[in-house]
PDB file of C-alpha atoms and ligand atoms in Angstrom:
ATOM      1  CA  UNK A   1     199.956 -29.049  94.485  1.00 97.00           C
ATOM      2  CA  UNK A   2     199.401 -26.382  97.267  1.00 98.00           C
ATOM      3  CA  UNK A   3     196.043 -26.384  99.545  1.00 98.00           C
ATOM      4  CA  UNK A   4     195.643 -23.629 101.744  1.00 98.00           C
ATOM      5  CA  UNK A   5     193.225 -22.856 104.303  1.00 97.00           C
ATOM      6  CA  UNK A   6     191.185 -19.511 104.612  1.00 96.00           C
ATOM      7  CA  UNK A   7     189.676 -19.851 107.772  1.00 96.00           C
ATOM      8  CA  UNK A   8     185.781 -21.732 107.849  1.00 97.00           C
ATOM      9  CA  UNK A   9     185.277 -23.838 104.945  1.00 98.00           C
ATOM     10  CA  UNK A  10     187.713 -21.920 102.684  1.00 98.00           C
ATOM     11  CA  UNK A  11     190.299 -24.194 101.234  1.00 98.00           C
ATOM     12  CA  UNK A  12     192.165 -23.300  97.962  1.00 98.00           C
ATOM     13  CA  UNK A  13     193.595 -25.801  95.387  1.00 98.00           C
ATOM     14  CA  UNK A  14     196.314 -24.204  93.055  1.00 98.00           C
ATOM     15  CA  UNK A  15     198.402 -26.496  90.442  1.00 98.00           C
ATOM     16  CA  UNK A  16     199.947 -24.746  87.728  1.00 97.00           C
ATOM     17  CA  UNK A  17     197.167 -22.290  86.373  1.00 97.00           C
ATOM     18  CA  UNK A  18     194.298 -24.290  88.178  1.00 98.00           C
ATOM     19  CA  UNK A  19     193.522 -22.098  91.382  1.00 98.00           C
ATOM     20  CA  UNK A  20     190.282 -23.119  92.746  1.00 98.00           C
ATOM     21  CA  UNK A  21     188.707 -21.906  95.786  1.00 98.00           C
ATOM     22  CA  UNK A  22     185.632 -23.267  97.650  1.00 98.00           C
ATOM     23  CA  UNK A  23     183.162 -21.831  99.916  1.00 98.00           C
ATOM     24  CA  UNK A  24     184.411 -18.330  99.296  1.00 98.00           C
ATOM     25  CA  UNK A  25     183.657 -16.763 102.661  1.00 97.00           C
ATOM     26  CA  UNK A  26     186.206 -13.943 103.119  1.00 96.00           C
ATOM     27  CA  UNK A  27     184.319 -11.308 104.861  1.00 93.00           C
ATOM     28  CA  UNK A  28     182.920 -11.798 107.965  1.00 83.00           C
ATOM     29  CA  UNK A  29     185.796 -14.362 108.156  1.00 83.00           C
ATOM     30  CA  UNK A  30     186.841 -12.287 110.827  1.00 73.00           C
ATOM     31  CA  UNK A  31     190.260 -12.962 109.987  1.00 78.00           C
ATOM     32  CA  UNK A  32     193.104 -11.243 108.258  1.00 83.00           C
ATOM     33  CA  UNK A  33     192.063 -12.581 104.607  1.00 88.00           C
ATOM     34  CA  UNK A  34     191.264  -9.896 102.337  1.00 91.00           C
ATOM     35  CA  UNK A  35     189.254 -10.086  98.987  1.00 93.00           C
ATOM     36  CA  UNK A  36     192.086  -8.580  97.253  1.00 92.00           C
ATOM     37  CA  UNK A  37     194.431 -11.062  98.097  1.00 91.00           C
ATOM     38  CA  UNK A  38     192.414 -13.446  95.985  1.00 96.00           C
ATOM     39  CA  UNK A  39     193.659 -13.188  92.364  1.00 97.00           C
ATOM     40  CA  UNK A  40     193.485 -15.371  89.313  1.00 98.00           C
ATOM     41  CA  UNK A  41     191.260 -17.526  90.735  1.00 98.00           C
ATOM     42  CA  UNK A  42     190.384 -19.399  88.079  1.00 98.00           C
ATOM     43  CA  UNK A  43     187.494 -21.514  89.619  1.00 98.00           C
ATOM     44  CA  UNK A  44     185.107 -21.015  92.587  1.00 99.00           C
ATOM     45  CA  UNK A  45     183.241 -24.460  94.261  1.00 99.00           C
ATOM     46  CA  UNK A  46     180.414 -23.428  96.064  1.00 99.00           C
ATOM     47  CA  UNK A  47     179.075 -26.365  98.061  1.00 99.00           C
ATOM     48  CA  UNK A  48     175.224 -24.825  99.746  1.00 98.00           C
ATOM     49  CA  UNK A  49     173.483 -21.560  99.771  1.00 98.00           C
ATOM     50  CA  UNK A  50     174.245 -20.449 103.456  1.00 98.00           C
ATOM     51  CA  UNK A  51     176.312 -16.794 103.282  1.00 97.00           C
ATOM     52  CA  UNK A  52     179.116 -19.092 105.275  1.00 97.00           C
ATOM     53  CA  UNK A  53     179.392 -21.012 102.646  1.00 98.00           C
ATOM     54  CA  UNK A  54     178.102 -19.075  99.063  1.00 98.00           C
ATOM     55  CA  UNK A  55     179.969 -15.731 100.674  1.00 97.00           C
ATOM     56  CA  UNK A  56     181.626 -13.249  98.097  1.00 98.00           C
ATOM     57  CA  UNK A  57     181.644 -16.143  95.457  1.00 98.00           C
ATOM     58  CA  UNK A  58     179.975 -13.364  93.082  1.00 98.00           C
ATOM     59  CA  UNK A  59     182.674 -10.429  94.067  1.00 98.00           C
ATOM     60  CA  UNK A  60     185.533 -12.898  93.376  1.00 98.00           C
ATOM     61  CA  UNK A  61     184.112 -14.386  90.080  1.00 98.00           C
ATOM     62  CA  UNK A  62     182.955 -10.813  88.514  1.00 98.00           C
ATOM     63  CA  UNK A  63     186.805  -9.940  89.237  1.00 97.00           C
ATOM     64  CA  UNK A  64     188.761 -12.853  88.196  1.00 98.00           C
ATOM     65  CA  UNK A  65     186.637 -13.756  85.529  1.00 98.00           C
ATOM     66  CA  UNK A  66     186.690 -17.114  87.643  1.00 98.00           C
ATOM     67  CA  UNK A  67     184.468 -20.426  86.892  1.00 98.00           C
ATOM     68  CA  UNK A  68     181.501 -20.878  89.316  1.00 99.00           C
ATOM     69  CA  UNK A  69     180.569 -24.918  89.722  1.00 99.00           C
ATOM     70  CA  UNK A  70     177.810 -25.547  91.723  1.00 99.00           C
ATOM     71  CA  UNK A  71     174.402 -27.318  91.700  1.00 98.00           C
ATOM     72  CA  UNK A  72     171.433 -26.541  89.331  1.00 98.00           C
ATOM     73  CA  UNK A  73     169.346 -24.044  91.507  1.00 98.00           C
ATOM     74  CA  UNK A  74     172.568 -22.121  93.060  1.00 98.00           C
ATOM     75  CA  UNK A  75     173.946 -22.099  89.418  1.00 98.00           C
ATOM     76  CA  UNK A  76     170.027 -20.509  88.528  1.00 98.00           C
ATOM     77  CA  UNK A  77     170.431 -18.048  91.349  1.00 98.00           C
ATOM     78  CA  UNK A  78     173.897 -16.815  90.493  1.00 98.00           C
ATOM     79  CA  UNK A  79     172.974 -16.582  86.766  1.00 97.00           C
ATOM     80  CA  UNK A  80     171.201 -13.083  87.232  1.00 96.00           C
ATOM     81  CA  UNK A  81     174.458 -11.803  88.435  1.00 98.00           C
ATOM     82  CA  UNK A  82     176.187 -11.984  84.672  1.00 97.00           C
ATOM     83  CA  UNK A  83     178.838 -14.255  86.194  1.00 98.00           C
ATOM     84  CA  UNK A  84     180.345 -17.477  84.335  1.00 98.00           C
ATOM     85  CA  UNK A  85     178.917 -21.003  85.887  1.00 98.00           C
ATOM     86  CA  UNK A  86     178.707 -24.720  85.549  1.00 98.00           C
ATOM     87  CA  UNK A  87     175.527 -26.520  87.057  1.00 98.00           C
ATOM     88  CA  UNK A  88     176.283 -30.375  88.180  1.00 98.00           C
ATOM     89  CA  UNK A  89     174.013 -31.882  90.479  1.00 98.00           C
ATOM     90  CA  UNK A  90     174.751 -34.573  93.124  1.00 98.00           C
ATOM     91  CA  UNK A  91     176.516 -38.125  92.059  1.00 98.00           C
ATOM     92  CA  UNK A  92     177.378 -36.399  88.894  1.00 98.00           C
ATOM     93  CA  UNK A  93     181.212 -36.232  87.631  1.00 98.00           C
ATOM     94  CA  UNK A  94     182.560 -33.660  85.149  1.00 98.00           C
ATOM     95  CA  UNK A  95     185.613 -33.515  83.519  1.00 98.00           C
ATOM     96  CA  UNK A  96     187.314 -30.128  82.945  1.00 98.00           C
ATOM     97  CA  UNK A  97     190.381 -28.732  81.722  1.00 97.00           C
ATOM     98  CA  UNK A  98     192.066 -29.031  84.979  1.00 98.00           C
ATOM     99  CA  UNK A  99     190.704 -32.739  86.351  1.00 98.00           C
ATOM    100  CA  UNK A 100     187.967 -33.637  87.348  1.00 98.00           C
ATOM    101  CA  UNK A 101     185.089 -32.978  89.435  1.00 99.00           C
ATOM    102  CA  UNK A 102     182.086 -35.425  91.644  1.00 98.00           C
ATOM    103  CA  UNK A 103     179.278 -33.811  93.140  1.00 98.00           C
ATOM    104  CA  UNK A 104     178.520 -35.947  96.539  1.00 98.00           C
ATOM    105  CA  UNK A 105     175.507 -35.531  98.698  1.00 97.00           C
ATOM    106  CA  UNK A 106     175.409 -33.896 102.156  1.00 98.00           C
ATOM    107  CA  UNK A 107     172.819 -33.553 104.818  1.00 98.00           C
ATOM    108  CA  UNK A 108     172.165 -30.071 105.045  1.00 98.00           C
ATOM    109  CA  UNK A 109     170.162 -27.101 104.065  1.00 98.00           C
ATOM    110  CA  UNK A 110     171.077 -24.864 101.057  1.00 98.00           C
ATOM    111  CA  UNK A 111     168.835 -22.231 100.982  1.00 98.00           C
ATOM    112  CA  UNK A 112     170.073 -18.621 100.107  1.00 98.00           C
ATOM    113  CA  UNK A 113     169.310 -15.661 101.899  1.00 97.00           C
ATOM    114  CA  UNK A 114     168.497 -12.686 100.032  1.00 96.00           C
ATOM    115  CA  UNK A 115     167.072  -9.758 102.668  1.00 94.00           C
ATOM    116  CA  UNK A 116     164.580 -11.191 104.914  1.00 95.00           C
ATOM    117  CA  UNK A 117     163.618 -13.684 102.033  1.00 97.00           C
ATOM    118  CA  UNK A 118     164.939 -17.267 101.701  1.00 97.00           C
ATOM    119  CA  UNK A 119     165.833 -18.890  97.895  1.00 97.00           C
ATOM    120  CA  UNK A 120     165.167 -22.346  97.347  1.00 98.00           C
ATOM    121  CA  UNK A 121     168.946 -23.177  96.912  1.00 98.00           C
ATOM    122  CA  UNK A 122     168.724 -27.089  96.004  1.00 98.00           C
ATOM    123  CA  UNK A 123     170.307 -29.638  97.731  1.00 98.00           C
ATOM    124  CA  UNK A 124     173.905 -29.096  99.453  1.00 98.00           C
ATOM    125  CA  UNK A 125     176.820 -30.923  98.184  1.00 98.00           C
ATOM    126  CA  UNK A 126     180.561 -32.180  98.896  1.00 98.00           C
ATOM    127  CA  UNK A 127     183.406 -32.297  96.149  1.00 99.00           C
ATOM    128  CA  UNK A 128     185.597 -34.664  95.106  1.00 99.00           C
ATOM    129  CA  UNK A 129     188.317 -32.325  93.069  1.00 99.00           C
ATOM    130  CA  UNK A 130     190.517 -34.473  91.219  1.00 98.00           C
ATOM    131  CA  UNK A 131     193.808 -32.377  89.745  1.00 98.00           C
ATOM    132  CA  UNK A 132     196.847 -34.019  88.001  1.00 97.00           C
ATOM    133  CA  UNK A 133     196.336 -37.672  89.599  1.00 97.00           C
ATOM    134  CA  UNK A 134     195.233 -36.065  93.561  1.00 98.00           C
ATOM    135  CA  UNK A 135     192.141 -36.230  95.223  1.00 98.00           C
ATOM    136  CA  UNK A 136     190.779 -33.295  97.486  1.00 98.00           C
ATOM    137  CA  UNK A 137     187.235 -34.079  99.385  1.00 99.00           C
ATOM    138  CA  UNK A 138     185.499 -31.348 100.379  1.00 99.00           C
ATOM    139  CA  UNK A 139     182.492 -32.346 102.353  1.00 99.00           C
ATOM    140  CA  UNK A 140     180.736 -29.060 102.682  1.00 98.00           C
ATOM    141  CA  UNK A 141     178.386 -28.923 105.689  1.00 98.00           C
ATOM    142  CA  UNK A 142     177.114 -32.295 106.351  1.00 98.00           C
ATOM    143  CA  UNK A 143     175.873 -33.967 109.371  1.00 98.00           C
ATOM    144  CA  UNK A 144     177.513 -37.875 109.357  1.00 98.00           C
ATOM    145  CA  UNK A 145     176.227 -39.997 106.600  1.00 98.00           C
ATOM    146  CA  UNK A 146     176.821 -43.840 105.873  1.00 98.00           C
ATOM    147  CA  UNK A 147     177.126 -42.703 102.394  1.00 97.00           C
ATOM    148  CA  UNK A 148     180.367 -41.816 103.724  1.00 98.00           C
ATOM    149  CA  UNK A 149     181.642 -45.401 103.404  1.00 98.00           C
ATOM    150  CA  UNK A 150     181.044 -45.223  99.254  1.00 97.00           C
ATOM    151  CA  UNK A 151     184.234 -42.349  99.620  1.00 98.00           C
ATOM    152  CA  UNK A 152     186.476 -45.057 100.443  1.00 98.00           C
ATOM    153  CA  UNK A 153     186.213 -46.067  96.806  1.00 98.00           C
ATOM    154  CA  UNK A 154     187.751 -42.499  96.025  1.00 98.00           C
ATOM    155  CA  UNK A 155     191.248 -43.034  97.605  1.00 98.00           C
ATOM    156  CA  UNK A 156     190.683 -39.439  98.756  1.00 98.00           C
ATOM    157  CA  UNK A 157     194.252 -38.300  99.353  1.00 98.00           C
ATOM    158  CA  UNK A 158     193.122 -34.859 101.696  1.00 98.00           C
ATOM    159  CA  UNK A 159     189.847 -34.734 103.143  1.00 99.00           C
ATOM    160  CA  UNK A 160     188.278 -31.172 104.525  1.00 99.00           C
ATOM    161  CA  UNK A 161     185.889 -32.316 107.376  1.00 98.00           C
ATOM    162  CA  UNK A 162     183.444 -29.651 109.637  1.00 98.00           C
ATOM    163  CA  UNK A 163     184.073 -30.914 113.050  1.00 98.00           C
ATOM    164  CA  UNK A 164     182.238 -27.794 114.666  1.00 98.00           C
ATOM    165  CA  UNK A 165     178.986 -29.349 115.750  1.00 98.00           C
ATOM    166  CA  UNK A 166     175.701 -27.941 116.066  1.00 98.00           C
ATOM    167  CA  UNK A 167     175.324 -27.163 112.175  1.00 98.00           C
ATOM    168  CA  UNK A 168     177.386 -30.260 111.202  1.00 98.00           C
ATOM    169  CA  UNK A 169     179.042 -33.190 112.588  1.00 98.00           C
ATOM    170  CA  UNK A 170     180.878 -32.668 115.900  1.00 98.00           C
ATOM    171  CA  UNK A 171     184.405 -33.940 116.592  1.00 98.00           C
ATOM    172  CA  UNK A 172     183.257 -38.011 117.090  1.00 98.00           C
ATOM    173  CA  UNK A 173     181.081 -38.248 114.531  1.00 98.00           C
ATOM    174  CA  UNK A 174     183.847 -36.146 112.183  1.00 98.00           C
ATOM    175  CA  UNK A 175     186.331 -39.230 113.325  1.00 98.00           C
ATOM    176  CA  UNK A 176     183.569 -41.575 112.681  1.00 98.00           C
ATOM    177  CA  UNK A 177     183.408 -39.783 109.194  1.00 98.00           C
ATOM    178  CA  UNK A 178     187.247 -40.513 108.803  1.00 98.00           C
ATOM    179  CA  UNK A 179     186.833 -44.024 109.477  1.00 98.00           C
ATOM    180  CA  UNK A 180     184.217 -44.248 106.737  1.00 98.00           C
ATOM    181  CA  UNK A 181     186.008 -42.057 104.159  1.00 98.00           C
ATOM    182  CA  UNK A 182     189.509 -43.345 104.936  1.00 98.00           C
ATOM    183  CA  UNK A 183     191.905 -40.271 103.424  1.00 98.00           C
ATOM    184  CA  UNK A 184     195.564 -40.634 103.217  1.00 98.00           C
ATOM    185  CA  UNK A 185     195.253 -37.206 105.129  1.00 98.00           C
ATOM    186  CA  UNK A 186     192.847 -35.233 107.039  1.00 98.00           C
ATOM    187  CA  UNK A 187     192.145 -31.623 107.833  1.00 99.00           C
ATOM    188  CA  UNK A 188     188.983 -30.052 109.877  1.00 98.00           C
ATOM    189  CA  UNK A 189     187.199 -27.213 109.009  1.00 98.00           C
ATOM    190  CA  UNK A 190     184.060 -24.895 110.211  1.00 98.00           C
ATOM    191  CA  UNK A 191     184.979 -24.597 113.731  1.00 98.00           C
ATOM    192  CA  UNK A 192     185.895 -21.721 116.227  1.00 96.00           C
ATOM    193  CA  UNK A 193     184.681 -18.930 113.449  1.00 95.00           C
ATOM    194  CA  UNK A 194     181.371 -18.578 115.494  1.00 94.00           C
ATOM    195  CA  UNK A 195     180.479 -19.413 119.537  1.00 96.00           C
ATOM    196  CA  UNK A 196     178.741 -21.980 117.933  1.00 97.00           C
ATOM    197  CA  UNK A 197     180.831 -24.155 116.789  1.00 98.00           C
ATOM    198  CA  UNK A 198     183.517 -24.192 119.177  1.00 98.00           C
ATOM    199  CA  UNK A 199     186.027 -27.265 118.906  1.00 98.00           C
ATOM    200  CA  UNK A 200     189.170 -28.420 119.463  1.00 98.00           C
ATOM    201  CA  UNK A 201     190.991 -29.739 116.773  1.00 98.00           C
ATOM    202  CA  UNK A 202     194.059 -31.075 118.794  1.00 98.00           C
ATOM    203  CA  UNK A 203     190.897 -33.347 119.982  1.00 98.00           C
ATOM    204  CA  UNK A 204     189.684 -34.421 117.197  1.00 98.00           C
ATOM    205  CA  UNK A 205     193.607 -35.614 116.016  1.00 98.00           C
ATOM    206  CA  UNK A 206     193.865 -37.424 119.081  1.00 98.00           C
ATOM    207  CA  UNK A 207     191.113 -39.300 118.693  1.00 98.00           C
ATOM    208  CA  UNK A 208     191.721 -40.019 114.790  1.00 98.00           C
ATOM    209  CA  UNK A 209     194.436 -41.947 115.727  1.00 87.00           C
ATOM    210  CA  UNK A 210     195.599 -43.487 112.674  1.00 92.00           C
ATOM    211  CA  UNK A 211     195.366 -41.013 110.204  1.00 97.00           C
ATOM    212  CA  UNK A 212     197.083 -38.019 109.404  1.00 98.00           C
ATOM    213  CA  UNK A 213     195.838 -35.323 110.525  1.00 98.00           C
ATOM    214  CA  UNK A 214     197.022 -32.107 109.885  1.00 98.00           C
ATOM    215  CA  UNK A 215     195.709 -28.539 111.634  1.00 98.00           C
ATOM    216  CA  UNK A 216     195.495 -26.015 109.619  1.00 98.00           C
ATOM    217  CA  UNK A 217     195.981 -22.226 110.633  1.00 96.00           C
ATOM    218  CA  UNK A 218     193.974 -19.608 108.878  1.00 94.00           C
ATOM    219  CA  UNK A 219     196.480 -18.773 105.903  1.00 94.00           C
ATOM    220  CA  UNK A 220     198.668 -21.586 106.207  1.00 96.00           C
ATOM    221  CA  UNK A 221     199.560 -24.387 103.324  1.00 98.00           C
ATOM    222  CA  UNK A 222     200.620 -27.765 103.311  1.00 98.00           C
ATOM    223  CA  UNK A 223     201.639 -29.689  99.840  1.00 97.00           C
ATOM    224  CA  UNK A 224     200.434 -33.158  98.528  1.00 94.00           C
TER     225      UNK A 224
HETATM  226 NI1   NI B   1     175.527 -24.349 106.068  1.00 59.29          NI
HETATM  227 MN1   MN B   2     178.336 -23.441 107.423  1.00 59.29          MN
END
C-alpha cells in the first residue's frame, strides 16, 4: 500500500484500484500539486467544511467519477453539485468494496463557506481507513481529545496528526495525542502551509521518542 502526502491535510491511500484521497486541498496548496495530476481517484474523504479541508473535493469527484464519504450535512451540501456521495456520521463504521471505514469525532468547526455566507456543515470528523488488513487514521483538524485513548483499540498502523497549532493541536499536545493513539507509525500534517501554523516537525519527532515518526515532504510516499 502507498500513502503519499500532498502538502496540508492531503494524504492519499492507493492499493490496487482503491485510490482514496482526503481533504482534497490542491489549490491554494501553494505547492507544486496540480489538479490534473489527480486521476482515477476512486474515493474522496472529506473530514470538515473549512476550504483547507473540503477544497476541490467537487472538481476532483465531477472528473474521476470518484466516491465522496463524508458526514450527513457535508454529504447534503455536496448533493446539489450532481456528484456521487456516502453520508456516515461520527462512531459509525461502513464497509465498502475496498475495506472499511470509522467515522471518529474531532473538536473542531465544520462549517462551509459559500461567499460571505457560512453552511451549517455538521460536526468534523477523523477516519479510520481500513484497506486489505492496514489501518490509516486520519484525524482531521482536532484540538487533543481523551477520546484519543479509545484509538488505541484500533492498532492504527499510520496515523496523520495536525501538529500546527492555533487551529489544532500544537506539537506537545500532537505527542500527547501519540501517546493516547499509540500508531505503529506517525506522520504530521497541517503545518507550515500558512504563518499560522508554523511548526517544526523535526521537533515534534524528537519529542515522540518512541514511535516512528516519519516526515513527510509535499509529494513524497512511504509504503506500509
Ligand atoms: Ni479546519
Ligand atoms: Mn484546517
Amino acid at each position: 500500500m502507498k500513502l503519499t502526502y500532498l502538502g496540508h491535510s492531503v494524504v492519499m491511500i492507493e492499493e490496487g484500484k482503491f485510490k482514496g484521497i482526503i481533504d482534497p486541498f490542491i489549490k491554494g496548496n501553494n505547492n507544486e500539486v496540480k489538479l490534473d495530476d489527480l486521476v482515477n481517484i476512486t474515493h474522496i474523504f472529506v473530514t470538515h467544511g473549512h476550504g483547507d479541508h473540503l477544497g476541490d473535493t467537487v472538481e476532483i469527484a465531477k472528473k474521476n467519477n470518484s466516491l465522496i464519504i463524508a458526514n450527513h450535512e457535508i454529504v447534503s451540501y455536496l448533493n446539489k453539485f450532481n456528484v456521487n456521495t456516502h453520508a456516515m456520521h461520527i462512531g459509525g463504521k461502513t464497509k465498502f468494496d475496498f475495506g472499511t471505514v470509522k467515522m471518529t469525532n474531532a473538536l473542531h468547526g465544520s462549517g462551509i463557506s459559500v461567499g460571505n455566507d457560512m453552511i451549517y456543515g455538521g460536526n468534523p470528523c477523523g477516519f479510520v481507513i481500513e484497506v486489505n488488513g492496514k489501518k490509516i487514521y486520519h484525524a482531521g483538524d482536532t484540538g487533543l481529545t481523551y477520546d484519543m485513548k479509545l484509538l488505541q483499540s484500533e492498532n492504527v498502523d499510520v496515523a496523520f496528526i495536525p501538529i500546527g497549532g492555533n487551529f489544532t493541536m500544537d506539537i506537545n499536545d500532537a505527542v500527547l495525542a501519540v501517546d493516547f493513539i499509540k500508531p505503529k507509525k506517525v506522520v504530521p500534517i497541517h503545518y507550515n502551509t500558512f504563518d499560522l501554523i508554523k511548526a517544526d516537525p523535526i521537533e515534534f519527532k524528537k519529542k515522540v521518542g518512541q514511535t516512528e515518526t516519519i516526515i513527510l515532504n509535499i509529494n513524497q510516499s512511504m509504503g506500509i
